[in-house]
Amino acid sequence: MVQLLNELGLSREVSHKLLYDMLEIRKFEELVEKLFQQGKVHGTMHLCIGQEATAVGACYALSNKDMITSTHRGHGHSLAKGMQADRMLAELLGKETGYCKGKGGSMHIADLDVGNLGANGIVAAGLPLGVGAALTSKMKNLGYVVLCFFGDGATNEGAFHEALNLASIWDLPIVFFCENNLYAMSASITEMTRVKNIADRSTAYGIEGITIDGNDILQVIQTASAAVEKARNGGGPTLIEAHTYRWKGHSKSDARKYRSREEEQKWKKEHDPITNFIEQLKFANYISEEELQSIQDQVENNLKHALEFAENSPEPSIDSLTEDIYTGEVNV
Ligand SMILES: Cc1ncc(C[n+]2csc(CCOP(=O)(O)OP(=O)(O)O)c2C)c(N)n1
Ligand SMILES: [Mg+2]
């Protein structure tokens, strides 16, 4: 464990930042759930509590100029890629100061400045977009890598297979990162595919496929970093399948009848990515109780200010209703 921290070049400071980022995602999601219950968030929303290590670990492997594509469950990806909680909350509350001026909301949140090409309400739709961005990087020699997040359910969509095939034959600088949380809405992965591992599907496209524990952030960093480096050096795509679990229902209208409370408890107790990382850090003497408390306080404090910012921000004006909806000429 200490060895892996050293091998990955993770200092105490960096490991504290990783913990901060995971805690921020969890607390952000808990806050969003509360705001939704208060009727302040419109539409639906999909929480990623329990899946913090995949978002933070995979984005740690990327540089600022690298890009991601996200999913309907994208709050964690967005925060991990460098988006700020205040403008994210403002977006979810439909405020003018939000990342998309309050017009995108949870499933269309994006920020090109930090390389987030966007959440996406269409399952698997981020993959072809990612392939397009990776093709641009290659053709224009721009040097950036694209990492596409998607769920297990997305791997049964045609877009997944087309994207992997094109990325493979063109040796694109892209990493396909599947967050296998065992379910697509109410359907268990075992009812949706006969292959044992989703990573095995890489064989059909002649690329490397790897299955990892997605709730172990160190494993995620190790695997994603190697895949990103390979992609950057012309080695082409990799399919990473990271096992994880969403603690909450699929969206707000889900009674979770398709799985048992025992199964949920087991994942929470034995595979909580945050508790596990804290234990690893304590074991390695990387964190004291005071430092842990201070990180937790900073997260709470930051979110308190973020919420104040979002709640005090103005609603968009009616005059701006059709602004930023259609694009003008695009220069490529
Ligand atoms: C093309 C398409 N089909 C169906 C839906 C409805 N839908 C929304 S999320 C979802 C499940 C996706 O499961 P998965 O990819 O495993 O992601 P998870 O929700 O587990 O994060 C479905 C079927 C959709 N949004 N788009
Ligand atoms: Mg899933």
mmCIF file of C-alpha atoms and ligand atoms in Angstrom:
data_model
loop_
_atom_site.group_PDB
_atom_site.id
_atom_site.type_symbol
_atom_site.label_atom_id
_atom_site.label_comp_id
_atom_site.label_asym_id
_atom_site.label_seq_id
_atom_site.Cartn_x
_atom_site.Cartn_y
_atom_site.Cartn_z
ATOM 1 C CA MET A 1 0.000 0.000 0.000
ATOM 2 C CA VAL A 2 2.745 2.500 1.001
ATOM 3 C CA GLN A 3 4.682 1.133 -1.943
ATOM 4 C CA LEU A 4 1.776 1.780 -4.308
ATOM 5 C CA LEU A 5 1.414 5.332 -2.977
ATOM 6 C CA ASN A 6 5.131 5.844 -3.693
ATOM 7 C CA GLU A 7 5.007 4.081 -7.054
ATOM 8 C CA LEU A 8 2.187 6.346 -8.142
ATOM 9 C CA GLY A 9 4.139 9.339 -6.861
ATOM 10 C CA LEU A 10 1.370 10.359 -4.461
ATOM 11 C CA SER A 11 2.643 12.655 -1.735
ATOM 12 C CA ARG A 12 0.700 13.279 1.488
ATOM 13 C CA GLU A 13 -0.559 16.540 0.008
ATOM 14 C CA VAL A 14 -1.758 14.895 -3.193
ATOM 15 C CA SER A 15 -3.463 12.075 -1.319
ATOM 16 C CA HIS A 16 -5.245 14.635 0.867
ATOM 17 C CA LYS A 17 -6.439 16.423 -2.271
ATOM 18 C CA LEU A 18 -7.793 13.128 -3.650
ATOM 19 C CA LEU A 19 -9.649 12.522 -0.384
ATOM 20 C CA TYR A 20 -10.964 16.085 -0.440
ATOM 21 C CA ASP A 21 -12.248 15.591 -3.993
ATOM 22 C CA MET A 22 -14.045 12.339 -3.143
ATOM 23 C CA LEU A 23 -15.594 13.842 -0.001
ATOM 24 C CA GLU A 24 -16.661 16.913 -1.944
ATOM 25 C CA ILE A 25 -18.520 14.734 -4.456
ATOM 26 C CA ARG A 26 -20.283 12.768 -1.718
ATOM 27 C CA LYS A 27 -21.337 15.865 0.227
ATOM 28 C CA PHE A 28 -22.316 17.657 -2.989
ATOM 29 C CA GLU A 29 -24.603 14.769 -3.936
ATOM 30 C CA GLU A 30 -26.144 14.634 -0.452
ATOM 31 C CA LEU A 31 -26.843 18.342 -0.720
ATOM 32 C CA VAL A 32 -28.355 17.994 -4.211
ATOM 33 C CA GLU A 33 -30.652 15.253 -2.930
ATOM 34 C CA LYS A 34 -31.841 17.557 -0.156
ATOM 35 C CA LEU A 35 -32.398 20.427 -2.598
ATOM 36 C CA PHE A 36 -34.361 18.103 -4.862
ATOM 37 C CA GLN A 37 -36.581 17.067 -1.938
ATOM 38 C CA GLN A 38 -37.188 20.758 -1.257
ATOM 39 C CA GLY A 39 -38.422 21.127 -4.842
ATOM 40 C CA LYS A 40 -35.557 23.413 -5.852
ATOM 41 C CA VAL A 41 -34.039 21.173 -8.550
ATOM 42 C CA HIS A 42 -36.216 20.731 -11.618
ATOM 43 C CA GLY A 43 -36.437 17.616 -13.780
ATOM 44 C CA THR A 44 -34.771 14.501 -12.434
ATOM 45 C CA MET A 45 -31.253 13.785 -11.248
ATOM 46 C CA HIS A 46 -28.943 10.821 -10.880
ATOM 47 C CA LEU A 47 -26.633 10.640 -7.882
ATOM 48 C CA CYS A 48 -23.197 9.005 -7.908
ATOM 49 C CA ILE A 49 -22.799 8.408 -4.167
ATOM 50 C CA GLY A 50 -20.650 5.271 -3.792
ATOM 51 C CA GLN A 51 -18.868 5.840 -7.112
ATOM 52 C CA GLU A 52 -16.502 8.648 -6.064
ATOM 53 C CA ALA A 53 -13.244 6.758 -6.673
ATOM 54 C CA THR A 54 -13.848 6.184 -10.385
ATOM 55 C CA ALA A 55 -14.473 9.870 -11.085
ATOM 56 C CA VAL A 56 -11.599 11.208 -8.980
ATOM 57 C CA GLY A 57 -9.115 8.450 -9.858
ATOM 58 C CA ALA A 58 -9.706 8.562 -13.611
ATOM 59 C CA CYS A 59 -9.600 12.367 -13.774
ATOM 60 C CA TYR A 60 -6.395 12.403 -11.713
ATOM 61 C CA ALA A 61 -4.775 10.526 -14.606
ATOM 62 C CA LEU A 62 -5.658 13.374 -17.005
ATOM 63 C CA SER A 63 -3.934 16.700 -17.592
ATOM 64 C CA ASN A 64 -5.884 19.962 -17.774
ATOM 65 C CA LYS A 65 -5.943 19.920 -21.555
ATOM 66 C CA ASP A 66 -7.291 16.343 -21.716
ATOM 67 C CA MET A 67 -11.028 15.927 -22.154
ATOM 68 C CA ILE A 68 -13.826 13.812 -20.756
ATOM 69 C CA THR A 69 -17.289 12.896 -21.896
ATOM 70 C CA SER A 70 -19.764 12.154 -19.143
ATOM 71 C CA THR A 71 -23.178 10.574 -18.614
ATOM 72 C CA HIS A 72 -26.571 11.230 -17.038
ATOM 73 C CA ARG A 73 -24.792 10.477 -13.705
ATOM 74 C CA GLY A 74 -22.193 13.162 -14.220
ATOM 75 C CA HIS A 75 -21.892 15.427 -11.148
ATOM 76 C CA GLY A 76 -18.862 13.524 -9.842
ATOM 77 C CA HIS A 77 -17.100 13.531 -13.216
ATOM 78 C CA SER A 78 -17.633 17.281 -13.535
ATOM 79 C CA LEU A 79 -16.281 18.107 -10.070
ATOM 80 C CA ALA A 80 -13.348 15.736 -10.526
ATOM 81 C CA LYS A 81 -12.432 17.360 -13.865
ATOM 82 C CA GLY A 82 -12.167 20.729 -12.154
ATOM 83 C CA MET A 83 -15.607 22.297 -12.289
ATOM 84 C CA GLN A 84 -16.537 24.372 -9.240
ATOM 85 C CA ALA A 85 -19.326 23.425 -6.822
ATOM 86 C CA ASP A 86 -20.784 26.954 -6.705
ATOM 87 C CA ARG A 87 -21.444 27.267 -10.441
ATOM 88 C CA MET A 88 -22.559 23.636 -10.601
ATOM 89 C CA LEU A 89 -25.139 24.182 -7.874
ATOM 90 C CA ALA A 90 -26.228 27.384 -9.613
ATOM 91 C CA GLU A 91 -26.740 25.359 -12.805
ATOM 92 C CA LEU A 92 -28.804 22.728 -10.991
ATOM 93 C CA LEU A 93 -30.955 25.460 -9.473
ATOM 94 C CA GLY A 94 -31.460 27.015 -12.923
ATOM 95 C CA LYS A 95 -29.589 30.222 -12.104
ATOM 96 C CA GLU A 96 -27.902 32.659 -14.484
ATOM 97 C CA THR A 97 -24.484 32.079 -12.866
ATOM 98 C CA GLY A 98 -24.590 28.358 -13.637
ATOM 99 C CA TYR A 99 -22.144 26.766 -16.077
ATOM 100 C CA CYS A 100 -24.767 26.784 -18.846
ATOM 101 C CA LYS A 101 -26.546 29.898 -17.534
ATOM 102 C CA GLY A 102 -29.151 27.660 -15.925
ATOM 103 C CA LYS A 103 -30.391 26.231 -19.229
ATOM 104 C CA GLY A 104 -28.590 22.889 -19.166
ATOM 105 C CA GLY A 105 -29.166 21.478 -15.709
ATOM 106 C CA SER A 106 -27.875 18.195 -14.373
ATOM 107 C CA MET A 107 -27.848 16.185 -17.600
ATOM 108 C CA HIS A 108 -26.400 18.850 -19.914
ATOM 109 C CA ILE A 109 -23.769 20.372 -17.711
ATOM 110 C CA ALA A 110 -20.522 21.066 -19.553
ATOM 111 C CA ASP A 111 -17.431 23.259 -19.335
ATOM 112 C CA LEU A 112 -15.040 23.307 -22.257
ATOM 113 C CA ASP A 113 -12.553 25.389 -20.229
ATOM 114 C CA VAL A 114 -11.736 22.381 -18.047
ATOM 115 C CA GLY A 115 -12.175 19.839 -20.856
ATOM 116 C CA ASN A 116 -15.609 18.539 -19.921
ATOM 117 C CA LEU A 117 -17.469 17.966 -23.176
ATOM 118 C CA GLY A 118 -20.604 17.393 -21.195
ATOM 119 C CA ALA A 119 -23.012 15.186 -19.348
ATOM 120 C CA ASN A 120 -25.430 13.370 -21.639
ATOM 121 C CA GLY A 121 -28.986 12.156 -21.151
ATOM 122 C CA ILE A 122 -28.709 9.649 -23.998
ATOM 123 C CA VAL A 123 -27.133 6.410 -22.856
ATOM 124 C CA ALA A 124 -23.820 5.751 -24.734
ATOM 125 C CA ALA A 125 -24.022 9.021 -26.669
ATOM 126 C CA GLY A 126 -20.824 10.332 -25.082
ATOM 127 C CA LEU A 127 -18.703 7.648 -26.735
ATOM 128 C CA PRO A 128 -19.037 8.764 -30.386
ATOM 129 C CA LEU A 129 -18.554 12.371 -29.241
ATOM 130 C CA GLY A 130 -15.369 11.301 -27.491
ATOM 131 C CA VAL A 131 -14.191 9.486 -30.610
ATOM 132 C CA GLY A 132 -14.753 12.677 -32.632
ATOM 133 C CA ALA A 133 -12.762 14.732 -30.125
ATOM 134 C CA ALA A 134 -9.972 12.144 -30.124
ATOM 135 C CA LEU A 135 -9.912 12.151 -33.943
ATOM 136 C CA THR A 136 -9.543 15.947 -33.852
ATOM 137 C CA SER A 137 -6.659 15.626 -31.408
ATOM 138 C CA LYS A 138 -4.920 13.129 -33.653
ATOM 139 C CA MET A 139 -5.529 14.875 -36.999
ATOM 140 C CA LYS A 140 -4.482 18.276 -35.674
ATOM 141 C CA ASN A 141 -1.702 16.916 -33.513
ATOM 142 C CA LEU A 142 -3.143 18.614 -30.434
ATOM 143 C CA GLY A 143 -1.727 16.142 -27.915
ATOM 144 C CA TYR A 144 -4.779 15.742 -25.721
ATOM 145 C CA VAL A 145 -6.359 12.449 -24.678
ATOM 146 C CA VAL A 146 -10.104 11.864 -24.273
ATOM 147 C CA LEU A 147 -11.537 9.725 -21.481
ATOM 148 C CA CYS A 148 -15.156 8.616 -21.948
ATOM 149 C CA PHE A 149 -17.156 7.676 -18.869
ATOM 150 C CA PHE A 150 -20.164 5.398 -19.382
ATOM 151 C CA GLY A 151 -22.139 2.762 -17.507
ATOM 152 C CA ASP A 152 -22.527 -0.989 -17.943
ATOM 153 C CA GLY A 153 -25.889 -0.416 -19.620
ATOM 154 C CA ALA A 154 -24.219 1.687 -22.321
ATOM 155 C CA THR A 155 -22.182 -1.308 -23.475
ATOM 156 C CA ASN A 156 -25.324 -2.857 -24.971
ATOM 157 C CA GLU A 157 -25.935 0.140 -27.218
ATOM 158 C CA GLY A 158 -24.761 0.179 -30.837
ATOM 159 C CA ALA A 159 -22.930 3.448 -30.245
ATOM 160 C CA PHE A 160 -20.542 1.694 -27.819
ATOM 161 C CA HIS A 161 -19.525 -0.880 -30.439
ATOM 162 C CA GLU A 162 -19.176 1.612 -33.286
ATOM 163 C CA ALA A 163 -17.092 3.907 -31.104
ATOM 164 C CA LEU A 164 -14.691 1.162 -29.993
ATOM 165 C CA ASN A 165 -14.286 -0.093 -33.535
ATOM 166 C CA LEU A 166 -13.475 3.314 -35.032
ATOM 167 C CA ALA A 167 -11.154 4.236 -32.167
ATOM 168 C CA SER A 168 -9.353 0.932 -32.650
ATOM 169 C CA ILE A 169 -8.817 1.069 -36.417
ATOM 170 C CA TRP A 170 -7.699 4.704 -36.223
ATOM 171 C CA ASP A 171 -5.498 4.212 -33.113
ATOM 172 C CA LEU A 172 -7.137 7.180 -31.442
ATOM 173 C CA PRO A 173 -5.909 8.751 -28.190
ATOM 174 C CA ILE A 174 -8.914 7.684 -26.131
ATOM 175 C CA VAL A 175 -9.710 5.705 -22.974
ATOM 176 C CA PHE A 176 -13.101 4.029 -22.610
ATOM 177 C CA PHE A 177 -13.933 3.987 -18.912
ATOM 178 C CA CYS A 178 -16.929 1.848 -17.941
ATOM 179 C CA GLU A 179 -18.363 2.340 -14.464
ATOM 180 C CA ASN A 180 -19.930 -1.072 -13.985
ATOM 181 C CA ASN A 181 -22.298 -0.515 -11.055
ATOM 182 C CA LEU A 182 -24.133 -3.797 -11.813
ATOM 183 C CA TYR A 183 -27.419 -2.207 -12.913
ATOM 184 C CA ALA A 184 -28.900 -0.188 -15.746
ATOM 185 C CA MET A 185 -32.007 1.298 -14.150
ATOM 186 C CA SER A 186 -33.676 -1.879 -12.832
ATOM 187 C CA ALA A 187 -31.895 -4.367 -15.104
ATOM 188 C CA SER A 188 -29.059 -6.400 -13.639
ATOM 189 C CA ILE A 189 -25.945 -6.704 -15.792
ATOM 190 C CA THR A 190 -26.293 -10.499 -15.585
ATOM 191 C CA GLU A 191 -29.620 -10.257 -17.469
ATOM 192 C CA MET A 192 -28.170 -7.982 -20.136
ATOM 193 C CA THR A 193 -25.056 -9.740 -21.358
ATOM 194 C CA ARG A 194 -23.574 -13.226 -21.453
ATOM 195 C CA VAL A 195 -19.933 -12.137 -21.277
ATOM 196 C CA LYS A 196 -18.334 -12.526 -17.863
ATOM 197 C CA ASN A 197 -16.515 -9.207 -17.910
ATOM 198 C CA ILE A 198 -17.450 -6.122 -19.890
ATOM 199 C CA ALA A 199 -13.716 -5.672 -20.486
ATOM 200 C CA ASP A 200 -13.828 -8.933 -22.514
ATOM 201 C CA ARG A 201 -15.715 -7.032 -25.205
ATOM 202 C CA SER A 202 -12.461 -5.268 -26.092
ATOM 203 C CA THR A 203 -11.276 -8.490 -27.767
ATOM 204 C CA ALA A 204 -13.819 -8.014 -30.546
ATOM 205 C CA TYR A 205 -12.130 -4.712 -31.447
ATOM 206 C CA GLY A 206 -8.502 -5.781 -31.017
ATOM 207 C CA ILE A 207 -7.826 -3.478 -28.095
ATOM 208 C CA GLU A 208 -6.743 -4.045 -24.508
ATOM 209 C CA GLY A 209 -9.444 -4.581 -21.851
ATOM 210 C CA ILE A 210 -8.888 -4.476 -18.092
ATOM 211 C CA THR A 211 -11.245 -5.147 -15.160
ATOM 212 C CA ILE A 212 -10.463 -3.419 -11.869
ATOM 213 C CA ASP A 213 -11.922 -2.615 -8.458
ATOM 214 C CA GLY A 214 -13.378 0.809 -9.152
ATOM 215 C CA ASN A 215 -13.831 1.516 -5.451
ATOM 216 C CA ASP A 216 -10.079 1.390 -4.846
ATOM 217 C CA ILE A 217 -8.855 4.784 -5.962
ATOM 218 C CA LEU A 218 -5.232 3.677 -6.128
ATOM 219 C CA GLN A 219 -6.092 0.891 -8.568
ATOM 220 C CA VAL A 220 -8.117 3.342 -10.634
ATOM 221 C CA ILE A 221 -5.239 5.815 -10.779
ATOM 222 C CA GLN A 222 -2.725 3.127 -11.668
ATOM 223 C CA THR A 223 -4.819 1.645 -14.486
ATOM 224 C CA ALA A 224 -6.141 4.917 -15.898
ATOM 225 C CA SER A 225 -2.691 6.539 -15.851
ATOM 226 C CA ALA A 226 -1.188 3.676 -17.853
ATOM 227 C CA ALA A 227 -4.045 3.794 -20.387
ATOM 228 C CA VAL A 228 -3.797 7.587 -20.746
ATOM 229 C CA GLU A 229 -0.040 7.434 -21.244
ATOM 230 C CA LYS A 230 -0.444 4.680 -23.841
ATOM 231 C CA ALA A 231 -3.081 6.711 -25.685
ATOM 232 C CA ARG A 232 -0.935 9.855 -25.602
ATOM 233 C CA ASN A 233 2.020 7.975 -27.066
ATOM 234 C CA GLY A 234 0.095 6.637 -30.044
ATOM 235 C CA GLY A 235 -0.742 3.239 -28.540
ATOM 236 C CA GLY A 236 -4.468 3.591 -29.191
ATOM 237 C CA PRO A 237 -7.496 2.972 -26.999
ATOM 238 C CA THR A 238 -8.059 0.856 -23.880
ATOM 239 C CA LEU A 239 -11.324 -0.369 -22.379
ATOM 240 C CA ILE A 240 -11.307 -0.163 -18.578
ATOM 241 C CA GLU A 241 -14.130 -1.794 -16.638
ATOM 242 C CA ALA A 242 -14.268 -0.510 -13.061
ATOM 243 C CA HIS A 243 -16.544 -2.350 -10.634
ATOM 244 C CA THR A 244 -18.498 -0.025 -8.385
ATOM 245 C CA TYR A 245 -21.981 0.441 -6.896
ATOM 246 C CA ARG A 246 -24.476 3.276 -6.739
ATOM 247 C CA TRP A 247 -25.830 3.605 -3.216
ATOM 248 C CA LYS A 248 -28.992 5.446 -4.171
ATOM 249 C CA GLY A 249 -31.756 4.577 -6.598
ATOM 250 C CA HIS A 250 -31.245 5.038 -10.338
ATOM 251 C CA SER A 251 -32.974 8.412 -10.209
ATOM 252 C CA LYS A 252 -35.469 10.001 -7.869
ATOM 253 C CA SER A 253 -38.351 7.730 -8.794
ATOM 254 C CA ASP A 254 -36.826 4.372 -7.941
ATOM 255 C CA ALA A 255 -38.015 2.116 -5.085
ATOM 256 C CA ARG A 256 -35.052 -0.272 -5.710
ATOM 257 C CA LYS A 257 -37.236 -3.390 -5.861
ATOM 258 C CA TYR A 258 -34.761 -5.172 -8.143
ATOM 259 C CA ARG A 259 -32.074 -5.525 -5.438
ATOM 260 C CA SER A 260 -31.973 -6.410 -1.748
ATOM 261 C CA ARG A 261 -31.232 -4.109 1.179
ATOM 262 C CA GLU A 262 -28.638 -6.725 2.271
ATOM 263 C CA GLU A 263 -26.753 -6.318 -0.995
ATOM 264 C CA GLU A 264 -26.751 -2.537 -0.538
ATOM 265 C CA GLN A 265 -25.492 -2.834 3.042
ATOM 266 C CA LYS A 266 -22.686 -5.139 1.979
ATOM 267 C CA TRP A 267 -21.400 -2.673 -0.603
ATOM 268 C CA LYS A 268 -21.681 0.243 1.793
ATOM 269 C CA LYS A 269 -19.941 -1.615 4.605
ATOM 270 C CA GLU A 270 -17.223 -3.407 2.676
ATOM 271 C CA HIS A 271 -16.619 -1.316 -0.422
ATOM 272 C CA ASP A 272 -17.078 2.317 0.538
ATOM 273 C CA PRO A 273 -14.381 4.013 -1.603
ATOM 274 C CA ILE A 274 -13.942 6.878 0.855
ATOM 275 C CA THR A 275 -13.750 4.860 4.086
ATOM 276 C CA ASN A 276 -11.383 2.436 2.376
ATOM 277 C CA PHE A 277 -9.084 5.223 1.210
ATOM 278 C CA ILE A 278 -9.040 6.810 4.663
ATOM 279 C CA GLU A 279 -8.070 3.429 6.139
ATOM 280 C CA GLN A 280 -5.302 3.048 3.551
ATOM 281 C CA LEU A 281 -3.977 6.525 4.357
ATOM 282 C CA LYS A 282 -4.064 5.874 8.101
ATOM 283 C CA PHE A 283 -2.255 2.576 7.636
ATOM 284 C CA ALA A 284 0.462 4.348 5.635
ATOM 285 C CA ASN A 285 0.696 7.104 8.263
ATOM 286 C CA TYR A 286 -0.341 9.574 5.587
ATOM 287 C CA ILE A 287 -3.068 11.282 7.583
ATOM 288 C CA SER A 288 -3.743 12.261 11.202
ATOM 289 C CA GLU A 289 -7.162 12.599 12.843
ATOM 290 C CA GLU A 290 -6.705 16.396 12.869
ATOM 291 C CA GLU A 291 -5.891 16.502 9.162
ATOM 292 C CA LEU A 292 -8.907 14.339 8.387
ATOM 293 C CA GLN A 293 -11.169 16.601 10.418
ATOM 294 C CA SER A 294 -9.731 19.662 8.721
ATOM 295 C CA ILE A 295 -10.400 18.199 5.231
ATOM 296 C CA GLN A 296 -13.992 17.380 6.223
ATOM 297 C CA ASP A 297 -14.463 20.918 7.592
ATOM 298 C CA GLN A 298 -13.066 22.471 4.401
ATOM 299 C CA VAL A 299 -15.484 20.448 2.265
ATOM 300 C CA GLU A 300 -18.481 21.482 4.410
ATOM 301 C CA ASN A 301 -17.384 25.091 4.392
ATOM 302 C CA ASN A 302 -16.829 25.221 0.643
ATOM 303 C CA LEU A 303 -20.251 23.704 -0.019
ATOM 304 C CA LYS A 304 -21.922 26.097 2.407
ATOM 305 C CA HIS A 305 -20.501 29.045 0.446
ATOM 306 C CA ALA A 306 -21.305 27.370 -2.862
ATOM 307 C CA LEU A 307 -24.946 26.990 -1.822
ATOM 308 C CA GLU A 308 -25.153 30.611 -0.678
ATOM 309 C CA PHE A 309 -23.720 31.696 -4.032
ATOM 310 C CA ALA A 310 -26.209 29.561 -5.964
ATOM 311 C CA GLU A 311 -29.264 30.527 -3.914
ATOM 312 C CA ASN A 312 -28.422 34.249 -4.048
ATOM 313 C CA SER A 313 -27.813 34.207 -7.807
ATOM 314 C CA PRO A 314 -30.462 35.656 -10.131
ATOM 315 C CA GLU A 315 -32.784 33.663 -12.374
ATOM 316 C CA PRO A 316 -32.014 34.068 -16.099
ATOM 317 C CA SER A 317 -34.061 36.830 -17.689
ATOM 318 C CA ILE A 318 -36.883 36.002 -20.095
ATOM 319 C CA ASP A 319 -35.022 38.015 -22.777
ATOM 320 C CA SER A 320 -32.175 35.497 -22.703
ATOM 321 C CA LEU A 321 -34.493 32.547 -23.385
ATOM 322 C CA THR A 322 -33.226 31.820 -26.904
ATOM 323 C CA GLU A 323 -29.610 32.914 -26.372
ATOM 324 C CA ASP A 324 -26.914 30.192 -26.510
ATOM 325 C CA ILE A 325 -29.378 27.699 -27.946
ATOM 326 C CA TYR A 326 -28.247 27.732 -31.582
ATOM 327 C CA THR A 327 -24.638 27.944 -32.641
ATOM 328 C CA GLY A 328 -23.329 30.182 -35.392
ATOM 329 C CA GLU A 329 -20.696 29.117 -37.866
ATOM 330 C CA VAL A 330 -18.221 26.658 -36.387
ATOM 331 C CA ASN A 331 -14.553 26.948 -37.320
ATOM 332 C CA VAL A 332 -12.781 23.613 -37.390
HETATM 333 C C1 LIG B 1 -30.559 5.563 -25.655
HETATM 334 C C2 LIG B 1 -31.237 5.561 -24.312
HETATM 335 N N1 LIG B 1 -31.963 4.486 -23.940
HETATM 336 C C3 LIG B 1 -32.581 4.462 -22.741
HETATM 337 C C4 LIG B 1 -32.503 5.549 -21.897
HETATM 338 C C5 LIG B 1 -33.173 5.509 -20.522
HETATM 339 N N2 LIG B 1 -32.090 5.325 -19.516
HETATM 340 C C6 LIG B 1 -31.582 6.363 -18.838
HETATM 341 S S1 LIG B 1 -30.326 5.870 -17.810
HETATM 342 C C7 LIG B 1 -30.507 4.270 -18.250
HETATM 343 C C8 LIG B 1 -29.646 3.197 -17.627
HETATM 344 C C9 LIG B 1 -28.212 3.385 -17.909
HETATM 345 O O1 LIG B 1 -27.473 2.418 -17.213
HETATM 346 P P1 LIG B 1 -25.908 2.483 -17.152
HETATM 347 O O2 LIG B 1 -25.365 2.798 -18.489
HETATM 348 O O3 LIG B 1 -25.437 1.240 -16.516
HETATM 349 O O4 LIG B 1 -25.615 3.751 -16.213
HETATM 350 P P2 LIG B 1 -25.976 3.928 -14.663
HETATM 351 O O5 LIG B 1 -27.346 4.547 -14.611
HETATM 352 O O6 LIG B 1 -25.923 2.625 -14.005
HETATM 353 O O7 LIG B 1 -24.938 4.886 -14.158
HETATM 354 C C10 LIG B 1 -31.509 4.110 -19.199
HETATM 355 C C11 LIG B 1 -31.907 2.821 -19.779
HETATM 356 C C12 LIG B 1 -31.759 6.655 -22.328
HETATM 357 N N3 LIG B 1 -31.618 7.746 -21.566
HETATM 358 N N4 LIG B 1 -31.109 6.649 -23.527
HETATM 359 MG MG MG B 2 -25.015 0.854 -14.526
#
